[in-house]
Every structure is written in C-alpha cells, then in structure tokens.
Coordinates of C-alpha atoms in Angstrom, one line a residue:
M1 CA 58.0 87.1 50.1
S2 CA 61.0 85.4 51.7
L3 CA 64.6 86.3 50.7
H4 CA 67.0 83.9 49.2
P5 CA 69.2 82.3 51.9
A6 CA 72.3 83.7 50.1
V7 CA 70.9 87.2 50.1
S8 CA 69.9 87.0 53.7
C9 CA 73.4 85.9 54.6
V10 CA 75.0 88.8 52.7
L11 CA 72.6 91.3 54.4
W12 CA 73.4 89.8 57.9
V13 CA 77.2 90.0 57.3
F14 CA 76.8 93.6 56.1
F15 CA 74.7 94.5 59.2
I16 CA 77.3 93.0 61.6
T17 CA 80.2 94.8 59.7
L18 CA 78.3 98.1 60.0
V19 CA 77.7 97.7 63.7
L20 CA 81.3 96.6 64.5
G21 CA 82.7 99.4 62.3
E22 CA 80.6 102.1 64.2
S23 CA 81.7 100.6 67.5
C24 CA 85.4 100.7 66.6
F25 CA 85.0 104.2 65.2
S26 CA 83.4 105.4 68.4
Q27 CA 86.1 103.8 70.5
G28 CA 88.8 105.3 68.3
R29 CA 87.3 108.7 68.8
A30 CA 87.2 108.2 72.6
Q31 CA 90.9 107.1 72.7
S32 CA 92.0 109.9 70.5
K33 CA 90.4 112.5 72.7
P34 CA 93.2 114.9 73.9
P35 CA 94.0 115.0 77.6
P36 CA 92.7 118.0 79.6
Q37 CA 94.9 121.1 79.4
P38 CA 96.5 122.4 82.7
I39 CA 95.0 125.8 82.2
D40 CA 91.5 124.4 82.0
Q41 CA 92.1 122.2 85.0
E42 CA 93.4 125.1 87.1
L43 CA 90.4 127.2 86.1
Q44 CA 88.2 124.6 87.9
L45 CA 90.3 125.0 91.0
A46 CA 90.3 128.8 90.7
K47 CA 86.5 129.0 90.7
T48 CA 86.4 127.6 94.3
K49 CA 87.0 129.6 97.5
S50 CA 89.7 127.2 98.8
L51 CA 93.4 127.3 98.7
Y52 CA 95.1 124.9 96.3
L53 CA 98.5 123.8 95.2
V54 CA 100.0 123.7 91.7
V55 CA 103.0 121.5 91.4
D56 CA 104.6 122.6 88.1
T57 CA 107.6 120.5 87.3
T58 CA 107.9 122.2 83.9
K59 CA 109.0 125.3 85.7
N60 CA 110.4 123.6 88.8
I61 CA 108.1 125.4 91.2
V62 CA 105.2 124.8 93.5
F63 CA 102.5 127.5 93.9
L64 CA 100.1 128.0 96.7
K65 CA 97.1 129.8 95.1
A66 CA 93.7 131.2 95.8
R67 CA 91.3 132.0 92.9
G68 CA 94.2 131.8 90.5
I69 CA 96.4 134.3 92.4
P70 CA 99.8 133.0 93.7
L71 CA 100.1 133.6 97.5
R72 CA 103.4 131.8 98.0
T73 CA 106.0 130.1 95.7
F74 CA 108.2 127.2 96.6
P75 CA 111.2 126.8 94.2
L76 CA 112.2 123.2 93.4
T77 CA 115.8 122.2 93.1
Q78 CA 114.8 119.0 91.4
S79 CA 111.8 116.9 90.6
A80 CA 111.9 113.2 89.6
W81 CA 109.6 110.2 89.3
I82 CA 110.2 106.9 90.9
G83 CA 108.9 104.4 88.3
A84 CA 106.4 105.5 85.6
P85 CA 105.0 109.1 85.8
L86 CA 101.4 110.1 85.5
A87 CA 100.0 110.0 82.0
H88 CA 99.1 113.7 82.0
S89 CA 98.5 116.6 84.3
T90 CA 96.1 115.6 87.0
I91 CA 93.9 117.2 89.7
V92 CA 94.6 115.5 93.0
Q93 CA 93.3 115.8 96.6
L94 CA 95.6 115.6 99.6
N95 CA 94.7 112.8 101.9
T96 CA 97.4 112.7 104.6
K97 CA 100.8 114.0 105.6
D98 CA 103.4 111.7 107.2
P99 CA 104.6 112.6 109.7
L100 CA 101.6 114.5 110.9
I101 CA 102.4 117.5 113.1
S102 CA 99.8 119.8 114.5
P103 CA 100.7 123.5 114.8
I104 CA 99.2 123.6 118.3
P105 CA 100.1 120.6 120.5
I106 CA 97.1 119.0 122.2
T107 CA 97.9 118.3 125.9
P108 CA 95.5 116.7 128.4
P109 CA 94.2 119.1 131.1
S110 CA 96.2 119.1 134.3
D111 CA 94.7 117.6 137.5
S112 CA 94.0 120.6 139.8
S113 CA 93.8 118.3 142.8
S114 CA 97.4 117.2 142.5
E115 CA 100.1 118.9 144.3
S116 CA 102.4 119.1 141.3
P117 CA 103.1 122.7 140.0
P118 CA 101.0 123.8 137.1
E119 CA 102.4 123.2 133.7
E120 CA 103.2 126.0 131.4
P121 CA 100.8 126.5 128.5
A122 CA 101.9 124.7 125.3
K123 CA 103.8 126.9 123.0
P124 CA 102.3 126.9 119.5
L125 CA 104.6 125.5 116.9
T126 CA 106.0 127.7 114.1
V127 CA 107.2 127.0 110.5
N128 CA 110.7 126.3 111.8
D129 CA 109.3 123.4 113.9
M130 CA 107.9 121.6 110.8
P131 CA 109.8 118.7 109.2
N132 CA 111.7 119.1 105.9
H133 CA 111.5 115.4 105.0
Y134 CA 108.0 114.0 104.7
E135 CA 105.4 112.4 102.4
L136 CA 102.2 113.8 101.0
A137 CA 99.7 111.1 100.1
F138 CA 96.9 111.9 97.7
Q139 CA 93.6 110.0 97.0
E140 CA 94.5 109.5 93.4
N141 CA 97.2 106.8 94.3
L142 CA 99.9 109.5 94.1
T143 CA 102.5 110.1 96.8
I144 CA 104.8 113.1 96.7
L145 CA 108.1 112.7 98.7
V146 CA 109.4 116.0 99.8
Q147 CA 113.1 116.2 100.9
P148 CA 115.7 118.9 101.4
H149 CA 118.2 119.2 98.6
H150 CA 121.2 119.6 101.0
L151 CA 121.5 120.2 104.8
P152 CA 124.4 122.4 106.1
S153 CA 125.6 120.0 108.7
F154 CA 127.6 117.0 107.5
W155 CA 126.0 114.5 109.9
E156 CA 122.5 116.0 109.3
N157 CA 123.1 115.6 105.6
M158 CA 124.4 112.0 106.0
V159 CA 121.2 111.1 108.0
H160 CA 119.1 112.8 105.4
Q161 CA 120.8 110.9 102.5
I162 CA 120.3 107.5 104.3
A163 CA 116.7 108.3 105.0
G164 CA 116.1 109.4 101.5
W165 CA 117.7 106.3 100.1
G166 CA 115.5 104.1 102.3
Q167 CA 112.4 106.1 101.3
R168 CA 113.2 105.6 97.6
V169 CA 113.7 101.9 98.0
A170 CA 110.4 101.6 99.7
A171 CA 108.7 103.7 97.0
R172 CA 110.3 101.6 94.3
I173 CA 108.9 98.4 95.9
G174 CA 105.6 100.1 96.2
T175 CA 105.5 100.8 92.4
W176 CA 105.9 97.1 91.6
S177 CA 102.3 96.4 92.3
G178 CA 101.3 99.4 90.2
S179 CA 99.0 100.6 93.0
R180 CA 100.8 104.0 93.6
Q181 CA 103.0 106.5 91.8
Y182 CA 105.8 108.5 93.5
L183 CA 107.1 112.0 92.7
V184 CA 110.2 113.3 94.5
L185 CA 110.4 117.0 95.1
S186 CA 113.7 118.5 96.3
L187 CA 113.7 121.9 98.0
D188 CA 115.8 124.0 100.3
P189 CA 115.2 122.9 103.9
T190 CA 113.3 126.2 104.8
E191 CA 111.2 125.9 101.7
A192 CA 110.3 122.3 102.5
Q193 CA 109.2 123.3 106.0
A194 CA 107.1 126.1 104.6
L195 CA 105.5 123.8 102.1
Y196 CA 104.6 121.4 104.9
W197 CA 103.0 124.3 106.8
A198 CA 101.0 125.3 103.7
T199 CA 99.6 121.8 102.9
I200 CA 96.5 121.1 104.8
P201 CA 94.4 118.0 104.0
P202 CA 92.0 117.7 102.2
M203 CA 93.2 120.6 100.0
T204 CA 93.2 120.1 96.2
G205 CA 96.1 120.4 93.9
L206 CA 97.1 120.2 90.2
V207 CA 100.2 118.3 89.2
I208 CA 101.8 119.5 85.9
L209 CA 104.5 117.0 85.1
E210 CA 105.7 117.0 81.5
K211 CA 109.3 117.6 82.3
A212 CA 109.6 115.4 85.4
T213 CA 112.3 112.8 84.9
A214 CA 111.9 109.1 85.7
K215 CA 114.2 107.4 88.2

C-alpha cells in the first residue's frame, strides 16, 4: 500500500529535520567541550623520562621540570603577546633556537704536517657565554622571544632596546599572515642566559598563558 504524497512529504521533512537536528546537537557538544586543564596536560609530560619546560605566565615564572619536580626556576619580569595569544594552555615542542650556540665549539682537526704551532684545545662554553636575547621556535607555530629586562651598561641597554624593537616589528609583521604567534618573555640577563642553556631541542613544554597581555 503506497502512502499519500502529502504524507510522504511530511515524513521526509520530519526525517531531514531529525538528522540535521542531531548533527547540530553533536557539533554543539563538540564545540562546548572545555579546553584541557594545565594540570592534566602537565601530567602527560611528567609521565615521561625527559626534561620539560612549563612557561607559566599566570605566576610570571618558567620551570624546568622532570617527572613533575622543579629542577630550576626562571622568574619573569614580564610576559606579553604580540598579536593574538593562544586560545588556551598548550603543549608545545621546541624546534630550534636562534642564535644556535653549541656548548662545545667544533673545530676542524689540525694538520700535523704543517709547521704551524699546535692550537690549544677549544675551551667549553659556560652559561655566561650564552646569549640573553634569542628566539625559541616551536613546532606548533609559536615563537617565544626571550630578552633581558634591563642591561647595566647604558650602551648595551641602548643596543638591546633597538634590537628588541626590530624584533617586535618583525614579529608583528609575521602575525599578519596568521601563521605564527609570538610570546615575549623578559628576564634578568643571567636568568635569560640560564634559560637558553636549559632549552635543548626537541624538548617539550607547556605554555600556561591566561594572564599574558596582548601588545
């Protein structure tokens, strides 16, 4: 027995409405899902055997941790975003450091047949040899710009301010395409050098950013 065309039309409209309503409900549930909590994200990192960083702008501090235990803290003088910040706390993986400095300089072997005096062995670098103005690029399209808050020498501070201004302009231009996001961390010069020493690609990190301000 065939249904009346009007009844078939009503049933078809009801079926389409039911399917679309379920789809919108499922999408709404997916969109309303709360972002992961920092404590749960750090628990993932603490279960590994590797060192990791926690950049906590809510407390203005960076932690170097292993299995959840802080090994070193780096107090921040200030943290600020250039452009739009990340949407929520995010696990990131360090890709590169710029400039890249190796703790032990690699020198070519000397030619024993030459008459030149033998070169002294290369002196391993220390924390004091590390830069205090650099970039940390992460695979998640995030770049952290590390800079000293203030240098003691007037001319050093002047050069630092000019370099920082140029870096911020370049970062601002980089955000126009929406391809990268930039977070500026200001530390004391010695703390910035120590943080450079502690960051070794491809280590992982957690960025907690609720109180970082936009620039």
